[in-house]
């Protein structure tokens, strides 16, 4: 991995998302086969893609490819950016009732003028493989996980691959988004870590982050997290991914390699795990119908 | 207030819940009158009380009294501790459909053998004035508050009475319960505080708590939080309330009076605010039907 070879003083080990994702996808494909062997149809994911955001198209293509690899049928429903809120809601209500659709993913962000919240409110929580409906977020708050948002779920596995037990560990989360920061905090706290969320309005951020055994960066500011934010030896999960001059950059600055114990690369870190958890949730949704 | 008069070196000011609750209840009674003046029936709260837990009976009686004071009709439905889960669920489904019932409160804890989660799952989120259904907890996570649990909502007002803007303030929450710790963390974080939840598995708790401008104690261990946990001048909210030898004790030790800037008494601190927020949520539920 090029980014790790151009400095001699670096010692952070690469926490490779691709490897873990590969292992988990092998198991998922076995689960899919078993599901089908029981006489059920293959799990099926519907993806709602609105408009022509290039990044969204890339992500959706990657999700389709991963689905195919493990035997999940994926069905991308494309809408022009001029589609109305009501049309999308009707489509979601139709998908809710379609027996052959196990999971529905609304690819975010939506074009301006569309309200993701009201779409998520319409979605049946049993098909909410992204874990973003109020019901599923509430289940996460009340320690009864149903579908958990894919990125924090994947981050948790990356963290657990280093610390199988995070009990008593200090964790700092940079960023408080609905998709990442907040569910990540809940997952870590429920696993008995001591969690602090820091954000744009926080002061003395380093006081918290320099003490943290686990740092999760999800702010979308390339290179913002420099070495002086990080405790030596910490596990650092870089969720940020921003395209700058054709390159994909994380939130974590190169200098962190000289301090962290473990660091996820960008790309090849969190991304593959997010996709894997989408596959996981889709198979789970299919299995739940028959449980 | 006796507890504050027997030491000369104390300087924490009393953060009186009774005073704030009184002010807010005045406004709520005006809101109730306006609601009725529009031709609607008085807001009505149904309370499900199971078994004969003495503390629950005391709390329910206090809630009834407060309802009467502001003009809310309250209806306590008492069940023997031998009632079945299914009977309770049927009752909740009946209340969901009863047009004259605006709010339904399931008094917790329930006797052993009954599962509060499945009861909450049955409750219509529109009548969930305690804010504990998955849907309403999820709305809190996604920054779109609907009904918020009463105790943290009341604590937030107490905190705001000292710090109208908590932006950038450090807050530590002792305890991670569904009723208090977790929603409290979400409320404070959404108000731009930097929040750490500490709990039974946390290490170096004082590192966090000694830096916190705001401390919320909700662990149910009388006197656990001693002065050495608290930053001088901090606002300390004592949610704990435990009966020991006939006296009600909070989680905060007397010694904290010598360090904190502001401290809620027990009783007379958080309790009256919890009840006030129940009234608030019930009126809100009644108003929402017609909005």
XYZ file of C-alpha atoms in Angstrom, chain B residues 16-271:
256
model
C -34.384 24.350 42.445
C -36.544 22.110 40.310
C -39.674 23.080 42.179
C -39.412 26.741 41.190
C -38.809 26.028 37.510
C -41.518 23.347 37.507
C -43.979 25.791 39.061
C -43.276 28.400 36.375
C -43.640 25.869 33.581
C -46.804 24.357 35.020
C -48.401 27.797 35.054
C -47.792 28.039 31.323
C -49.031 24.481 30.769
C -52.301 25.240 32.547
C -52.765 28.243 30.235
C -52.074 25.987 27.231
C -54.669 23.514 28.511
C -57.255 26.270 28.887
C -56.550 27.500 25.364
C -56.864 23.972 24.027
C -60.245 23.556 25.691
C -61.355 27.025 24.599
C -60.883 25.853 21.008
C -63.642 23.327 21.618
C -61.447 20.308 22.319
C -61.898 18.089 25.321
C -59.319 18.398 28.099
C -56.055 16.509 27.431
C -56.244 13.054 28.929
C -53.454 10.830 30.203
C -53.829 7.109 30.853
C -51.361 5.563 33.276
C -50.823 1.817 33.332
C -49.815 0.756 36.825
C -49.051 -2.915 37.390
C -48.534 -4.538 40.784
C -48.010 -2.828 44.104
C -44.510 -1.356 44.026
C -44.794 1.349 46.713
C -42.463 3.783 44.932
C -44.452 3.436 41.697
C -47.670 4.163 43.579
C -46.140 7.307 45.058
C -44.898 8.497 41.653
C -48.235 7.804 39.974
C -50.101 9.669 42.724
C -47.781 12.655 42.218
C -48.403 12.557 38.473
C -52.159 12.453 38.990
C -52.022 15.407 41.360
C -49.948 17.436 38.890
C -52.328 16.565 36.035
C -55.286 17.785 38.073
C -53.473 21.008 38.885
C -53.027 21.996 35.228
C -56.364 20.657 33.992
C -55.252 17.364 32.430
C -57.575 14.427 33.050
C -55.676 11.396 34.300
C -56.926 7.886 34.334
C -54.933 5.262 36.252
C -55.499 1.729 35.043
C -54.416 -0.649 37.803
C -53.480 -4.245 37.105
C -52.537 -7.011 39.481
C -48.960 -8.215 39.240
C -50.345 -11.458 37.849
C -51.696 -9.774 34.738
C -50.434 -11.390 31.534
C -48.334 -9.686 28.907
C -51.109 -10.264 26.372
C -53.764 -8.606 28.529
C -51.567 -5.531 28.857
C -50.895 -5.437 25.132
C -54.623 -5.654 24.418
C -55.199 -2.780 26.844
C -52.540 -0.705 25.097
C -54.057 -1.428 21.689
C -57.417 -0.328 23.071
C -55.893 2.902 24.419
C -54.193 3.518 21.055
C -57.644 3.623 19.463
C -59.418 5.581 22.175
C -59.895 9.067 20.761
C -60.193 10.614 24.206
C -56.865 9.306 25.441
C -54.018 11.572 24.315
C -51.139 10.068 26.226
C -50.322 6.641 27.620
C -47.694 6.127 30.276
C -46.529 2.671 31.310
C -45.218 3.121 34.843
C -41.842 1.411 35.108
C -40.425 -0.812 36.433
C -42.898 -3.575 35.727
C -43.104 -6.633 37.987
C -40.832 -9.517 37.054
C -42.018 -11.643 34.168
C -43.424 -8.731 32.193
C -41.477 -7.323 29.265
C -41.639 -3.547 28.985
C -40.118 -3.592 25.495
C -42.952 -5.488 23.882
C -45.472 -3.215 25.601
C -43.663 -0.155 24.309
C -43.578 -1.687 20.836
C -47.375 -1.942 20.962
C -47.877 1.677 22.011
C -48.743 4.228 19.332
C -45.774 6.644 19.192
C -48.291 9.508 18.916
C -49.438 8.721 22.464
C -45.998 7.861 23.840
C -45.684 10.787 26.242
C -42.768 9.093 27.993
C -40.787 9.075 24.732
C -39.632 5.492 25.171
C -40.993 3.765 22.067
C -38.309 2.838 19.528
C -39.801 5.295 17.043
C -39.525 8.264 19.394
C -36.046 7.311 20.580
C -35.011 7.073 16.928
C -36.464 10.497 16.215
C -34.278 11.806 19.022
C -31.180 10.202 17.466
C -31.968 11.775 14.107
C -32.290 15.319 15.491
C -36.026 15.387 14.950
C -37.395 15.285 18.457
C -40.955 14.094 18.756
C -41.626 12.942 22.325
C -38.472 13.010 24.422
C -38.161 11.068 27.714
C -39.360 13.332 30.516
C -36.432 13.202 32.933
C -33.652 14.209 30.507
C -35.971 16.807 28.997
C -36.476 18.296 32.457
C -32.744 18.105 33.245
C -32.019 19.995 30.040
C -34.231 22.860 31.191
C -32.492 22.927 34.563
C -29.125 23.070 32.807
C -30.352 25.751 30.397
C -31.547 27.852 33.314
C -27.871 28.296 34.190
C -26.277 27.917 30.751
C -28.811 29.105 28.164
C -26.230 28.003 25.586
C -24.262 24.837 26.364
C -22.374 25.022 23.082
C -18.773 23.900 23.578
C -19.347 23.035 27.236
C -18.044 19.711 28.472
C -20.656 17.424 29.946
C -20.249 14.138 31.722
C -23.147 11.799 32.308
C -22.872 9.166 34.996
C -24.940 6.190 33.881
C -26.199 4.992 30.514
C -29.803 4.043 31.116
C -32.424 4.157 28.424
C -34.591 6.454 30.524
C -31.927 8.977 31.418
C -28.272 8.589 30.438
C -28.586 7.937 26.726
C -31.299 10.461 25.846
C -29.556 13.012 28.084
C -26.351 12.524 26.093
C -28.216 13.012 22.824
C -29.934 16.187 24.040
C -26.713 17.735 25.301
C -24.779 16.755 22.208
C -27.447 18.182 19.906
C -27.178 21.397 21.901
C -23.480 21.376 20.909
C -21.976 20.220 24.207
C -19.100 17.741 24.181
C -20.513 14.722 25.960
C -18.942 11.711 27.622
C -21.025 8.950 29.190
C -19.237 7.172 32.024
C -20.564 3.961 33.531
C -19.740 0.956 35.661
C -17.101 -0.302 33.218
C -15.390 3.056 32.707
C -11.870 3.711 33.893
C -10.358 7.036 34.986
C -13.825 8.498 35.414
C -12.470 11.526 37.243
C -10.362 12.499 34.218
C -13.625 13.192 32.452
C -15.764 14.401 35.296
C -13.184 16.824 36.739
C -13.123 18.604 33.378
C -16.891 18.761 32.962
C -18.812 22.033 33.177
C -21.992 19.989 33.459
C -22.386 16.720 35.364
C -25.538 14.622 35.344
C -25.635 11.797 37.882
C -28.058 8.978 37.153
C -26.674 5.773 38.586
C -28.839 5.098 41.619
C -25.938 4.793 44.071
C -26.536 7.157 46.983
C -23.671 9.547 47.605
C -21.399 7.927 45.010
C -20.393 11.219 43.384
C -18.079 12.916 45.847
C -16.422 16.329 45.608
C -13.300 14.906 43.989
C -15.316 13.988 40.906
C -16.495 17.526 40.238
C -14.971 20.572 38.586
C -15.188 23.694 40.743
C -18.171 25.763 39.700
C -19.821 23.005 37.650
C -23.562 22.606 37.255
C -24.448 19.280 38.874
C -27.778 17.587 38.208
C -28.623 14.803 40.630
C -31.118 12.430 39.059
C -30.537 9.649 41.559
C -33.208 9.058 44.157
C -32.861 6.128 46.529
C -34.708 5.561 49.768
C -32.282 4.767 52.602
C -33.650 4.378 56.123
C -36.692 6.444 55.257
C -34.707 9.278 53.669
C -34.479 10.036 49.952
C -30.861 10.258 48.861
C -29.370 11.352 45.557
C -26.278 10.041 43.784
C -24.388 13.180 44.721
C -22.535 13.280 48.029
C -22.956 16.243 50.374
C -19.297 17.140 49.864
C -20.096 18.258 46.297
C -21.820 21.326 47.735
C -18.355 22.620 48.553
C -17.205 22.393 44.933
C -20.102 22.674 42.510
C -21.406 26.018 41.331
C -24.972 24.796 41.124
C -26.557 21.624 42.446
C -30.070 20.219 42.272
C -31.438 19.063 45.644
C -32.980 15.628 46.258
C -35.921 15.778 46.577
C -37.104 18.965 44.893
C -34.659 18.964 42.004
C -35.185 16.730 39.010
C -38.389 15.050 40.229
